[in-house]
Coordinates of C-alpha atoms in Angstrom, one line a residue:
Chain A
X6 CA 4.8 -15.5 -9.7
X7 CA 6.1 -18.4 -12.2
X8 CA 5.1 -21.5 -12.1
X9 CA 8.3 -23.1 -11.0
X10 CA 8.2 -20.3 -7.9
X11 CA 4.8 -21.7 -6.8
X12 CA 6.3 -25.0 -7.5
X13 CA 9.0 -23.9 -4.5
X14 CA 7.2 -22.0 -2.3
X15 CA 4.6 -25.1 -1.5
X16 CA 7.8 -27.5 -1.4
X17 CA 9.1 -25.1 1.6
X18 CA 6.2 -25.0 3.4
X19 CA 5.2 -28.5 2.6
X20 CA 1.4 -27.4 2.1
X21 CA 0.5 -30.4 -0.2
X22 CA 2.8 -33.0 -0.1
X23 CA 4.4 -32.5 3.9
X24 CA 7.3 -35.1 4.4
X25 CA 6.7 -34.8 8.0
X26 CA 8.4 -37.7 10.2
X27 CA 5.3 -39.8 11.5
X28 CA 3.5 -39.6 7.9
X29 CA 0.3 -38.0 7.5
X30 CA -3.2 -39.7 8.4
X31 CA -4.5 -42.4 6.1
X32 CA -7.6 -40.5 5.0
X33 CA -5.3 -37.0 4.9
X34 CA -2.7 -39.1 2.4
X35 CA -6.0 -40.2 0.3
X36 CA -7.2 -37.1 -0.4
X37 CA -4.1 -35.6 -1.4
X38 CA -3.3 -38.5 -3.6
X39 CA -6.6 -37.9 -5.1
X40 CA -6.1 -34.1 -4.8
X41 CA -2.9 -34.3 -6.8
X42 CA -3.6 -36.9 -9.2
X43 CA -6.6 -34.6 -10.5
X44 CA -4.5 -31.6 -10.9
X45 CA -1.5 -33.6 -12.8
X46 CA -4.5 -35.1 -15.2
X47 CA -5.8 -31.6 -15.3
X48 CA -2.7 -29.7 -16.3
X49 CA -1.9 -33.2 -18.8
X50 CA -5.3 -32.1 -20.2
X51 CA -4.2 -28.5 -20.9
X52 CA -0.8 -30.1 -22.6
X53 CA -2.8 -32.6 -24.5
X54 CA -5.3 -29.8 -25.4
X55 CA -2.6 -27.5 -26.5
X56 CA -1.0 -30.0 -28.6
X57 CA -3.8 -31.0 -30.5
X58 CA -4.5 -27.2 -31.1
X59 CA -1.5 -26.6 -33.0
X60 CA -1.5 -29.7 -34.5
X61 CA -4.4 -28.6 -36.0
X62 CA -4.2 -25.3 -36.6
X63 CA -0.2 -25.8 -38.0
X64 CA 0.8 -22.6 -36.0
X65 CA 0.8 -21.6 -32.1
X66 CA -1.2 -18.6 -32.9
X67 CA -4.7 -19.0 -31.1
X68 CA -4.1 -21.8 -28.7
X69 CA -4.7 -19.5 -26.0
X70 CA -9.0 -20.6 -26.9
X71 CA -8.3 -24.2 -27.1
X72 CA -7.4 -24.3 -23.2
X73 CA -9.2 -21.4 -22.0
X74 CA -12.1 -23.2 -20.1
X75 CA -9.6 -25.9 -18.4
X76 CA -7.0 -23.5 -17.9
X77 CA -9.5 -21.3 -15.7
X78 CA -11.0 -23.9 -13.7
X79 CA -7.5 -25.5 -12.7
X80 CA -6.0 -22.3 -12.1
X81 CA -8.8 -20.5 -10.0
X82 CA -10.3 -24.1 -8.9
X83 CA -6.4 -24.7 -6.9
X84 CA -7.3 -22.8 -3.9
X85 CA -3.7 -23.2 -2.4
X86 CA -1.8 -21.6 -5.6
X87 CA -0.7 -18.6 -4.8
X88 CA -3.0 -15.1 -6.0
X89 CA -0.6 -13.7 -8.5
X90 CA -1.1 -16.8 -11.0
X91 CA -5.1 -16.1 -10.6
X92 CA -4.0 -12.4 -11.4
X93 CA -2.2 -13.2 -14.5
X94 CA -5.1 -15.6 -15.9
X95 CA -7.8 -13.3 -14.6
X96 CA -6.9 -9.6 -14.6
X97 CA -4.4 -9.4 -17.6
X98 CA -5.2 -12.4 -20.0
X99 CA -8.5 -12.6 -19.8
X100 CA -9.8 -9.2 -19.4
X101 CA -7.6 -8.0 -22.4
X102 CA -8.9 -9.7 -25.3
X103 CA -5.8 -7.8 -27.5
X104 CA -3.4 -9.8 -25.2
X105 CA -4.9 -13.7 -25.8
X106 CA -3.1 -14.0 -29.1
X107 CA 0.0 -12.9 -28.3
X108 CA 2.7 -15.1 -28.2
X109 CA 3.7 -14.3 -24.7
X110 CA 0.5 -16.1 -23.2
X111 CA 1.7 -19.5 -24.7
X112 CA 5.4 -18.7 -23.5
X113 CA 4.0 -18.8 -19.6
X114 CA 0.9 -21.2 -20.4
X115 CA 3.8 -23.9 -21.5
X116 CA 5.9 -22.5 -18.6
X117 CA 3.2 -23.3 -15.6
X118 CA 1.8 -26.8 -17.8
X119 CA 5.4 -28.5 -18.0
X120 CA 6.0 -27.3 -14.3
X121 CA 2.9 -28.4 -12.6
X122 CA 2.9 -31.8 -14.3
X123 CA 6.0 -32.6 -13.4
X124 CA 5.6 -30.8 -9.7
X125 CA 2.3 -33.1 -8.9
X126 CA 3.7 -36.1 -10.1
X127 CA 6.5 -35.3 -7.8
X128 CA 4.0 -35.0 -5.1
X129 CA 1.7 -37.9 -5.6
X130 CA 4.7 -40.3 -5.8
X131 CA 6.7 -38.8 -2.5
X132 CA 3.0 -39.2 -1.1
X133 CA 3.4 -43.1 -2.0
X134 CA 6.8 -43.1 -1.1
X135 CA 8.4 -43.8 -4.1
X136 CA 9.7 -41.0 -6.3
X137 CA 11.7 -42.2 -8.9
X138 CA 14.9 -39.9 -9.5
X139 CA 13.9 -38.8 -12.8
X140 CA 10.9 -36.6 -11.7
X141 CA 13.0 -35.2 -8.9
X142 CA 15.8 -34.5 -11.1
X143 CA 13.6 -33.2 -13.8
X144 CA 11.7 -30.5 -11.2
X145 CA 15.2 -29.1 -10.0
X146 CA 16.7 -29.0 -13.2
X147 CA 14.1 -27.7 -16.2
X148 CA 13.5 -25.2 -12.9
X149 CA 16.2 -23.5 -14.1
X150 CA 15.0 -22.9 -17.8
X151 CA 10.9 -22.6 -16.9
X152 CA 11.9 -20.2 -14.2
X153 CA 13.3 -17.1 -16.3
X154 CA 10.6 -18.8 -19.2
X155 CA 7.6 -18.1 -17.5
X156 CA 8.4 -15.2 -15.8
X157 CA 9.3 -13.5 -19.2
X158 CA 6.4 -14.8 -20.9
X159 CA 4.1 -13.1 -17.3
X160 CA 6.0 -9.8 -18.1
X161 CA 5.7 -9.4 -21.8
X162 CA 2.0 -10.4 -21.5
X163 CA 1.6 -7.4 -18.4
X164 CA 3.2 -5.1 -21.0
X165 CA 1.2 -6.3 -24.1
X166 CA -1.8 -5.5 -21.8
X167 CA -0.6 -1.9 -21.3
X168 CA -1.8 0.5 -24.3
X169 CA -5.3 -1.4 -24.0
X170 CA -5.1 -1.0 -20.7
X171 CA -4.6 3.1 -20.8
X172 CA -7.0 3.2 -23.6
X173 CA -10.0 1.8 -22.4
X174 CA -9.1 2.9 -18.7
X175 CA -10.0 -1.0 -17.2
X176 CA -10.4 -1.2 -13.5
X177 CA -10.0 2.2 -13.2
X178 CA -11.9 4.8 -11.0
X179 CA -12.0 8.7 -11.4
X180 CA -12.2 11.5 -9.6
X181 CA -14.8 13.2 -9.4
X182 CA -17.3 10.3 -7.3
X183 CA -18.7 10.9 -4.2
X184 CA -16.1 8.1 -2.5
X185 CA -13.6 10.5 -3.5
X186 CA -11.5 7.5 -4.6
X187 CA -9.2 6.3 -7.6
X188 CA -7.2 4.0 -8.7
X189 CA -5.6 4.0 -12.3
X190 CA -4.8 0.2 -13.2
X191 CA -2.5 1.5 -15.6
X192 CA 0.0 2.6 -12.8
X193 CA -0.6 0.0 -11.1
X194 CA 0.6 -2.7 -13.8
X195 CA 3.8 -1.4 -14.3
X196 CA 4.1 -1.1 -10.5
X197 CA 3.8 -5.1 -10.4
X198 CA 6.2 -5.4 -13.4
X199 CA 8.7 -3.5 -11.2
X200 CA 8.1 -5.3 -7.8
X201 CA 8.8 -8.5 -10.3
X202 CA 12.9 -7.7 -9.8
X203 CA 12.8 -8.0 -6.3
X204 CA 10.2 -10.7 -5.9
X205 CA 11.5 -12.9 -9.0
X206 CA 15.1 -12.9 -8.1
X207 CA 14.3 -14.1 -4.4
X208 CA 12.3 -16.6 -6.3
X209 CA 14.8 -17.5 -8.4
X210 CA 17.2 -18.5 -5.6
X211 CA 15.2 -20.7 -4.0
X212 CA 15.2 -23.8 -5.7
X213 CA 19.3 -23.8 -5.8
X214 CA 19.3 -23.3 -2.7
X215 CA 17.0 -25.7 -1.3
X216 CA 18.6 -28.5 -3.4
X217 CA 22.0 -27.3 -1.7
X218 CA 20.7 -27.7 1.5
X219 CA 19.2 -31.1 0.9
X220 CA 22.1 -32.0 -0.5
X221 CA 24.1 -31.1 2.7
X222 CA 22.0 -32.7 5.1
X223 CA 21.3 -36.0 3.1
X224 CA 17.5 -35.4 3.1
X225 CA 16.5 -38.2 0.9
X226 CA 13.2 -37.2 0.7
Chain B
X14 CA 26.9 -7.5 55.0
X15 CA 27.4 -10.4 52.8
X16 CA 28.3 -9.3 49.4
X17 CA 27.7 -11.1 45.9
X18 CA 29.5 -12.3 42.8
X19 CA 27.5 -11.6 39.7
X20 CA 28.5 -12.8 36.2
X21 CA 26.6 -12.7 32.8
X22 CA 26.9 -14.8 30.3
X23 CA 25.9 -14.8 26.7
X24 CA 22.4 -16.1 26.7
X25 CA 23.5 -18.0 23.3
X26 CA 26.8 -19.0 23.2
X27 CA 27.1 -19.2 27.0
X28 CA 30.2 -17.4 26.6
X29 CA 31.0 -15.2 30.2
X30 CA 31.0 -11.4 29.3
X31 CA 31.7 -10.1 32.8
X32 CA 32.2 -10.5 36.3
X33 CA 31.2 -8.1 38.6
X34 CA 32.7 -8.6 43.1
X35 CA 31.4 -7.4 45.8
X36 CA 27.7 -6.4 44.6
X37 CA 25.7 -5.1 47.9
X38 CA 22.5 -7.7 47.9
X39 CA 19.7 -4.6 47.8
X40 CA 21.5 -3.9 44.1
X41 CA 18.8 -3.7 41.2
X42 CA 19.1 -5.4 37.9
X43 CA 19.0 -2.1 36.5
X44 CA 22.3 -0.9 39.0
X45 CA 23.9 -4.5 37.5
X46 CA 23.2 -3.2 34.2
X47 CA 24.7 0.1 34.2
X48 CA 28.1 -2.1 36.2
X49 CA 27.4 -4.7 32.4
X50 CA 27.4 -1.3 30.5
X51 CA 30.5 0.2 31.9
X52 CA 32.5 -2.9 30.4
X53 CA 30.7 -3.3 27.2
X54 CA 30.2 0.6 26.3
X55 CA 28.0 -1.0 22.8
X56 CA 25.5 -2.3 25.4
X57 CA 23.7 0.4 26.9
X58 CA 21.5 -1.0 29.4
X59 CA 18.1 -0.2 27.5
X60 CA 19.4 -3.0 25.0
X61 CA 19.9 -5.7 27.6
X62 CA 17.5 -8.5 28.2
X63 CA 19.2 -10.0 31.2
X64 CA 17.2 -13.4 32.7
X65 CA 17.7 -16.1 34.8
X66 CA 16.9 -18.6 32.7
X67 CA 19.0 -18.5 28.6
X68 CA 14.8 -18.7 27.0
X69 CA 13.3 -17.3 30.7
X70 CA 11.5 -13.9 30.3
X71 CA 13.4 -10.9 31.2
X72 CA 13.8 -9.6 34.6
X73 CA 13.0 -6.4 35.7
X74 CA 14.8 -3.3 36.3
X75 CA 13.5 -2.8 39.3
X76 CA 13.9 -6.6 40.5
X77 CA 16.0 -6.9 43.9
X78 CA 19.3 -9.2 43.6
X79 CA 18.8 -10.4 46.9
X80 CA 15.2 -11.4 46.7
X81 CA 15.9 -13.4 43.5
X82 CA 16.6 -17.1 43.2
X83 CA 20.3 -16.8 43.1
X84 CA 22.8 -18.1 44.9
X85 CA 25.8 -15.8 46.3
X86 CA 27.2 -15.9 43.4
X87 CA 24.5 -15.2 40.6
X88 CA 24.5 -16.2 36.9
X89 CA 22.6 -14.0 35.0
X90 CA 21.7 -14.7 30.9
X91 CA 22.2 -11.8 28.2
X92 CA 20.5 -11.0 24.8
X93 CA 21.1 -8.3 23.2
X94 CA 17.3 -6.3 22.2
X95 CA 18.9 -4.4 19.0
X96 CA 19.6 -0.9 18.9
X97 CA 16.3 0.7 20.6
X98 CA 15.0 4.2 20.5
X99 CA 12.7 5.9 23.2
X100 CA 9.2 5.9 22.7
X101 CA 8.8 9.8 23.1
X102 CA 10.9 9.9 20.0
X103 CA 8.7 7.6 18.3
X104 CA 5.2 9.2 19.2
X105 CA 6.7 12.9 18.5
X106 CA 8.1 12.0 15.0
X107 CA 5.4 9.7 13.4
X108 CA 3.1 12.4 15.3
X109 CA 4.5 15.3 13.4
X110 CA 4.7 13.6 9.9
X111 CA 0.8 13.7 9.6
X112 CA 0.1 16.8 11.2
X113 CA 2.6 18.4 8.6
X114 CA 2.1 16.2 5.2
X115 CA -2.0 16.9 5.7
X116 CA -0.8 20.8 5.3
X117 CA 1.2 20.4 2.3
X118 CA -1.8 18.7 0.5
X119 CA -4.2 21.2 2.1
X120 CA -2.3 24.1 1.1
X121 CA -1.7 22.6 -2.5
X122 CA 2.0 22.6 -2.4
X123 CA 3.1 22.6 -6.0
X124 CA 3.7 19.1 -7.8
X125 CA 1.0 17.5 -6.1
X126 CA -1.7 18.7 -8.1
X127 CA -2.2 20.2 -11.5
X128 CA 0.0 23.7 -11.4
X129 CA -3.3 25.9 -12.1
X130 CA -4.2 24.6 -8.4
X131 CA -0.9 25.4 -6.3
X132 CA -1.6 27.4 -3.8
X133 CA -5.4 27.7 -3.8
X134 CA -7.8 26.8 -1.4
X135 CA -10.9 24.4 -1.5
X136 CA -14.1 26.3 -2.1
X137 CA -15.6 23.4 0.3
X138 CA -16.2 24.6 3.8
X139 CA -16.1 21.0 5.2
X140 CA -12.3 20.7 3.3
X141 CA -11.4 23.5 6.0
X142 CA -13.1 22.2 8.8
X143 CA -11.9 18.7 8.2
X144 CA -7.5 20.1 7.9
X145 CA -8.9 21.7 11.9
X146 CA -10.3 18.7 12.8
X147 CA -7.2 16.6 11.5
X148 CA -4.5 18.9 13.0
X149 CA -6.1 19.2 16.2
X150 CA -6.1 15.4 16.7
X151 CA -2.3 15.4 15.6
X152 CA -1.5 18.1 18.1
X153 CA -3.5 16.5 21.0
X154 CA -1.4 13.6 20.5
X155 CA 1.7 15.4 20.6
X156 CA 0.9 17.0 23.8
X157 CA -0.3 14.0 25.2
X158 CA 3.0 12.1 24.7
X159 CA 4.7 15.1 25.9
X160 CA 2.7 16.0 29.4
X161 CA 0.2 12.8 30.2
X162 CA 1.6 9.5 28.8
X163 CA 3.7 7.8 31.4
X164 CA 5.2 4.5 29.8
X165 CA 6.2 1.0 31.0
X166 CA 9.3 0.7 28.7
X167 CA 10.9 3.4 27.8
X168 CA 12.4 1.7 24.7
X169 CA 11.1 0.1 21.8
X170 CA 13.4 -1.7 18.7
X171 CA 14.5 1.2 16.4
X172 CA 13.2 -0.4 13.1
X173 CA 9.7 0.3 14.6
X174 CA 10.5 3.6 13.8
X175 CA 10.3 2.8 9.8
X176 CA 7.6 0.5 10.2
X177 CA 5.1 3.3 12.1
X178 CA 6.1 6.4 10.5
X179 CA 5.7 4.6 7.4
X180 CA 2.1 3.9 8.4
X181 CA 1.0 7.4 9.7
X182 CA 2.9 9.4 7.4
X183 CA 1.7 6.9 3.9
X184 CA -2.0 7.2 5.2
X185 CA -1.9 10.7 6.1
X186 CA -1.0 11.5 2.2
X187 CA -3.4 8.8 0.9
X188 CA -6.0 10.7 2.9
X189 CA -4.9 14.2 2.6
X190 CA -4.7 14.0 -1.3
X191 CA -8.2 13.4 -1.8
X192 CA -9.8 15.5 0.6
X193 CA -8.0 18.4 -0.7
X194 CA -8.5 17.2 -4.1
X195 CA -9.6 20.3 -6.4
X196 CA -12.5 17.5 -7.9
X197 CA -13.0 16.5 -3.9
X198 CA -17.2 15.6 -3.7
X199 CA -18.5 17.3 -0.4
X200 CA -21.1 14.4 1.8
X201 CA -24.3 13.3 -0.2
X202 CA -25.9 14.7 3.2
X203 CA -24.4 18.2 3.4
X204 CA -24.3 20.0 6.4
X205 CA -26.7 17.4 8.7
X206 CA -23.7 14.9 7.7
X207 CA -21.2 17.0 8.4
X208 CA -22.9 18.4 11.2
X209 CA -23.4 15.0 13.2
X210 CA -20.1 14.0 11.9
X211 CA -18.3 16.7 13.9
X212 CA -20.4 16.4 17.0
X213 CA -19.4 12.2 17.1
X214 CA -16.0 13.5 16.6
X215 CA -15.4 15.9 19.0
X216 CA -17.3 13.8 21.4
X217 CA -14.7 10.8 21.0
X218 CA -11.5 13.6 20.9
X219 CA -12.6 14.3 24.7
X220 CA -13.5 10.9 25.6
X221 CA -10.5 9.4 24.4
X222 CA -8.3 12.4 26.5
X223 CA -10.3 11.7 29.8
X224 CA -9.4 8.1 29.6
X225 CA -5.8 9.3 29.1
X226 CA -5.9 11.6 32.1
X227 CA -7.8 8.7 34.6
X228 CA -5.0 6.0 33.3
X229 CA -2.3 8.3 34.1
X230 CA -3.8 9.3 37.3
X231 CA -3.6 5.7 38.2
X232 CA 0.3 5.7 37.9
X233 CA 2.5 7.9 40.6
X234 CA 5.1 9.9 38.9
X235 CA 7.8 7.5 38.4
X236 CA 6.2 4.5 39.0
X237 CA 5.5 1.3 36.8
X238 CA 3.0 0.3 38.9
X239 CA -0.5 -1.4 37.2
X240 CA -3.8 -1.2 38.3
X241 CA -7.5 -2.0 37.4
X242 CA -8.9 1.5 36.0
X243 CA -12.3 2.5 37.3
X244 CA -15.0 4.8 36.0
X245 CA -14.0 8.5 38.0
X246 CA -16.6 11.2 38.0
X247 CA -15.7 12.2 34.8
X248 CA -18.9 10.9 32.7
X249 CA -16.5 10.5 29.5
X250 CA -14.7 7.5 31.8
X251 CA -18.0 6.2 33.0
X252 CA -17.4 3.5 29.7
X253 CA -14.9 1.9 32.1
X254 CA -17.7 -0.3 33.4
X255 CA -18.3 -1.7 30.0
X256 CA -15.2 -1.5 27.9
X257 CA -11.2 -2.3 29.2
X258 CA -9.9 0.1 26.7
X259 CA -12.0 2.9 26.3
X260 CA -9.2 5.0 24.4
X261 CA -8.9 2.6 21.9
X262 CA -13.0 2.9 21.5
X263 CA -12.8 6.5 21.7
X264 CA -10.1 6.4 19.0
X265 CA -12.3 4.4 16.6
X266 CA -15.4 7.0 17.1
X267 CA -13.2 9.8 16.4
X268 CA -12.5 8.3 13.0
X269 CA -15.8 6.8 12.0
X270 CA -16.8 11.0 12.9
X271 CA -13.8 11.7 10.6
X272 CA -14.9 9.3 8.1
X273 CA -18.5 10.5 7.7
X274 CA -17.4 14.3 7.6
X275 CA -15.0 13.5 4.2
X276 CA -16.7 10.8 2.9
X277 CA -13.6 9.8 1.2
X278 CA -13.3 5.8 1.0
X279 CA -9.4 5.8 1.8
X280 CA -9.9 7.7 5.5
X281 CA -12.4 4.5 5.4
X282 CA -9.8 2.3 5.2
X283 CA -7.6 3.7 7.3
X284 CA -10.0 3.8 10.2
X285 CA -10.5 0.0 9.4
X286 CA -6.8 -0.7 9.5
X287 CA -6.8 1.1 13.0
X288 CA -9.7 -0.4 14.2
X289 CA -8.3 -3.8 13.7
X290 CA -4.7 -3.1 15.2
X291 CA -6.5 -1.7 18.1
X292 CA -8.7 -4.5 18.6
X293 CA -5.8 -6.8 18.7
X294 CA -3.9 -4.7 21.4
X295 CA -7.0 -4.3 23.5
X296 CA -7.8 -8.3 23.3
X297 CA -3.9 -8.3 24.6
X298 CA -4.6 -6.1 27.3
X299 CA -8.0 -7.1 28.4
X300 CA -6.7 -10.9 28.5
X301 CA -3.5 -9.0 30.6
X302 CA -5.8 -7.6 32.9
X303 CA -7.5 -10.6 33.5
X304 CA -4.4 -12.2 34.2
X305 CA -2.9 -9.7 36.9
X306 CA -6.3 -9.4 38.8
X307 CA -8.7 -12.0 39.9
X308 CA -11.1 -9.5 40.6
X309 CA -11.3 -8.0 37.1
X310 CA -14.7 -6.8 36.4
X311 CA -16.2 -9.6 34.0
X312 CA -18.8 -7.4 32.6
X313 CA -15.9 -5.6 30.6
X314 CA -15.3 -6.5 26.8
X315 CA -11.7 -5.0 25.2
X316 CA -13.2 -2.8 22.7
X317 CA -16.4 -2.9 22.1
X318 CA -19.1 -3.0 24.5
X319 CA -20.5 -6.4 24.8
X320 CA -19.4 -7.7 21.3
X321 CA -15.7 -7.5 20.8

C-alpha cells in the first residue's frame, strides 16, 4: 500500500490524530504531538538525507544507502503503519540487494517522504487546532499525483525483485522436508502484484471521496 | 372469541406492509408469517425477522399472539434476513467437497502433479491409511447431518454458503496435496507415531459421535427445546462433567490424531484455525448456558478442561 493510502486509511479511522467531539486527554494530545512531531522530523530527515545524496553524488543512482538506516527505523519503528509498507522496505528492498539501485526504490521512497511529511504536519496542527489551509489542501491534492507515483514505483520494485527472486529461490521451502510444506516466494510476489488492482483502486477512491463527503457535510475539521 | 388485528410494518421505514383481520388469539408468529408471505410471495417466512420492538430481538416462531404484549390490534416490526438456505444444505455440500477433493489428490488426478505421477498410488502405507481416516470423518459427518443433528434454525444467510465451502473445500486441497505428494516425508517416528496417532484419532471420532447422540437425545423429535447435557452411561460423555462442549474437544483431538499421523505442517494449521473457531463458539455457548440455567454446573470450562 502507497503512502498516500496509509495516509487515508488512519484519517478514516482517526487512529492518530481522532477529531473526536470532546477532544482527547491532555496527556493523550501530548504524546501524539510528540509522537507526530518525531515522525515529520524523521521522514524531513530522510528528505534532507536524500537531498544531500544526490547533491553529492550529481545523479539519483545510489540514494537508496544514504537513507537506509533512517528509512528502516521510521518505517518498522511506526507500529500503526500498516504491514505492507514494512513488506516493501523489508521483504523486497532489502533482501534483494539487485533491487536497491533501481530507480523504482527512489520513485516510492520520494512517494511515502513527501506524503508523510506533509500527512504529520497535518496531524500535529489539527492536534493544536490550527491547520492552516495549505497543508490540508496540499495532502488532498499532491494525493492525486503520489498515489498512482508510489504505487508504480512499489510494483516496478516487486517486479525488479522477480528474476533474483526465482534464481536464488529466497524465502522459499521445498519439498521434500519432513513438514511436508512449501511455499515458492516467487508465486507468491506476483500474487501481491495482482491483488494490487483490486486493493489500489479501492485505495485510490478513498481520498476523493472522503473530501466529497466533507465537503457535503461542512466538516471543517 | 375475541379476534385480533395484526399489522407489520417495515422495521426501517415504518412503512405498513400488511394488515391481516380476524387473527384467532392462540395464532403463532410462525401462522402470521405464512398470512405476511401469502401477500409478499418474495418474503418467505424463513427470511422474516418479525419483532415487537424496530431494534428488539426477534420473536419466535413458536411465540403465542395472545400471550404477547400486544394490544388487540398488534403492531409487529419487519426485517428482511437475506435470502437464506437450510442448514442441511449447507452441512451436505461443504461436507461433500472435502470428502471428494481429498480423492482427486489421493488418486493423482492429472494436472495436479507432474504427468509421470497421474494415476499412481503412494508407496507410503500411512498415505492410505490417512485418505481412510479422512473420508471416514467426512462421511460420519454427512450421516450425522442427515440422521442425528436436530437444529434450532433451520436457516442460515446464503452467502455462508461461499464463505464455508470456501473454508473446507480450500483446506481440504491445501492438505490433500501434500500428503499425497509423490516427495510426501512419512512421520520422523514411523509406525509408534502413526500408531498412537490413529488410536487418539479414532478415540476422538467416537467421542465426538456419542456427544452427538446424548445432545440429540436431549431434544424430542420436533422440538426446540434446550437443556443442560449430563454425562449418560456412555463413558465417551462422562467429559460432560468437565467440559460444556465436549464435541468441539473431541473434534480438536481427532485432528491433533490427524495431525501427528501426516506430519504435514498445513493439516497443522488447519487444526489450529478450527481449534480457535471452535473455542469461540463454545465460549458462546458455555456463557449461553450459564445464562439459561442458574444451576449450570460451575466445574465446566467450554473447551478445554479446566483451562479454556
Amino acid at each position: 500500500m502507497s503512502a498516500a493510502a496509509q495516509g487515508t486509511s488512519k484519517a478514516a479511522h482517526g487512529d492518530v490524530a481522532p477529531k473526536k467531539k470532546k477532544g482527547p486527554g491532555a496527556l493523550a494530545t501530548a504524546y501524539l504531538v510528540i509522537y507526530n512531531v518525531v515522525m515529520t522530523a524523521g521522514w524531513l530527515v530522510i528528505a534532507v538525507g536524500l537531498v544531500r545524496a544526490y547533491v553529492a553524488r550529481g545523479s539519483y543512482h545510489g540514494l537508496y544507502y544514504s537513507i537506509e538506516k533512517p528509512l528502516k527505523f521510521f518505517q518498522t519503528g511506526a507500529l500503526l503503519e500498516v504491514l505492507s509498507r514494512v513488506f516493501l522496505t523489508w521483504a523486497v528492498t532489502h533482501s534483494v540487494r539487485e533491487v536497491q539501485s533501481e530507480d523504482s526504490v527512489l520513485l516510492f521512497v520520494t512517494a511515502w517522504t513527501v506524503t508523510e511529511i506533509i500527512r504529520y504536519s497535518f496531524y500535529t496542527f489539527s492536534l493544536l487546532n490550527h491547520l492552516p489551509y495549505l497543508i490540508k489542501w496540499a495532502r488532498y491534492t499532491f494525493f492525486i499525483l503520489l498515489y498512482p507515483m508510489g504505487v508504480t514505483g512499489e510494483l516496478l520494485t516487486i517486479y525488479a525483485a522477480l528474476p533474483y527472486v526465482q534464481k536464488t529461490g529466497l524465502y522459499s521451502v521445498t519439498l521434500p522436508n519432513k513438514y511436508n510444506f512449501s511455499f515458492d516466494y516467487y508465486t507468491f510476489l506476483i500474487l501481491i502484484m495482482i491483488s494490487y488492482i483490486p486493493r489500489k483502486s479501492i485505495g485510490r477512491l478513498h481520498f476523493p471521496l472522503q473530501k466529497s463527503a466533507i465537503r457535503k457535510t461542512g466538516y471543517t475539521g | 372469541m375475541k379476534h385480533y388485528e395484526v399489522e407489520i410494518l417495515d422495521a426501517k421505514t415504518k412503512e405498513k406492509l400488511c394488515f391481516l383481520d380476524k387473527v384467532e388469539p392462540n395464532a403463532t408468529i410462525g401462522e402470521i408469517k405464512s398470512m405476511f408471505h401469502r401477500t409478499h410471495p418474495q418474503w418467505y417466512p424463513a427470511r422474516q425477522s418479525i419483532r415487537l420492538d424496530p431494534k428488539g430481538k426477534s420473536l419466535k416462531d413458536e411465540d403465542v399472539l395472545q400471550h404477547l404484549p400486544v394490544g388487540t390490534t398488534a403492531t409487529f416490526y419487519f426485517r428482511d434476513l437475506g435470502a437464506q438456505i437450510s442448514w442441511v444444505t449447507v452441512f451436505l455440500t461443504e461436507y461433500t467437497g472435502p470428502l471428494v477433493i481429498y480423492l482427486l489428490f489421493y488418486f493423482r488426478v492429472p494436472f495436479i502433479y507432474a504427468p509421470k505421477y497421474d494415476f499412481t498410488t503412494s508407496k507410503h502405507w500411512v498415505v492410505h491409511l490417512a485418505c481412510m481416516c479422512h473420508s471416514f470423518h467426512y462421511m460420519k459427518r454427512l450421516l450425522e447431518t442427515l440422521f442425528v443433528h436436530r437444529f434450532s434454525h433451520g436457516t442460515m444467510p446464503l452467502r455462508n454458503i461461499f464463505k464455508n465451502c470456501t473454508y473446507y473445500w480450500g483446506f481440504a486441497a491445501w492438505m490433500a496435496y501434500y500428503i499425497n505428494h509423490p516427495l510426501y516425508t512419512p512421520p520422523i517416528y514411523g509406525e509408534q507415531q502413526i500408531r498412537l496417532a490413529l488410536i487418539l484419532f479414532l478415540f476422538c471420532q467416537i467421542g465426538n459421535f456419542s456427544i452427538h447422540i446424548a445432545l440429540r437425545n436431549l431434544r424430542p423429535p420436533g422440538s426446540k427445546t434446550r437443556k443442560i447435557p449430563y454425562p449418560t452411561k456412555n463413558p465417551f460423555t462422562w467429559i460432560f462433567l468437565l467440559v460444556s462442549c465436549p464435541n468441539y474437544t473431541y473434534e480438536l483431538g481427532s485432528w491433533l490424531g490427524f495431525t501427528l499421523m501426516t506430519q504435514c505442517l498445513p493439516v497443522a494449521f488447519f487444526t489450529l484455525v478450527g481449534f480457535i473457531q471452535m473455542t469461540v463458539w463454545a465460549k458462546g455457548k458455555h456463557r449461553s448456558y450459564l445464562k439459561e440455567f442458574r444451576d449450570y454446573p460451575p466445574l465446566r470450562s467450554p473447551i478445554i478442561p479446566f483451562i479454556l
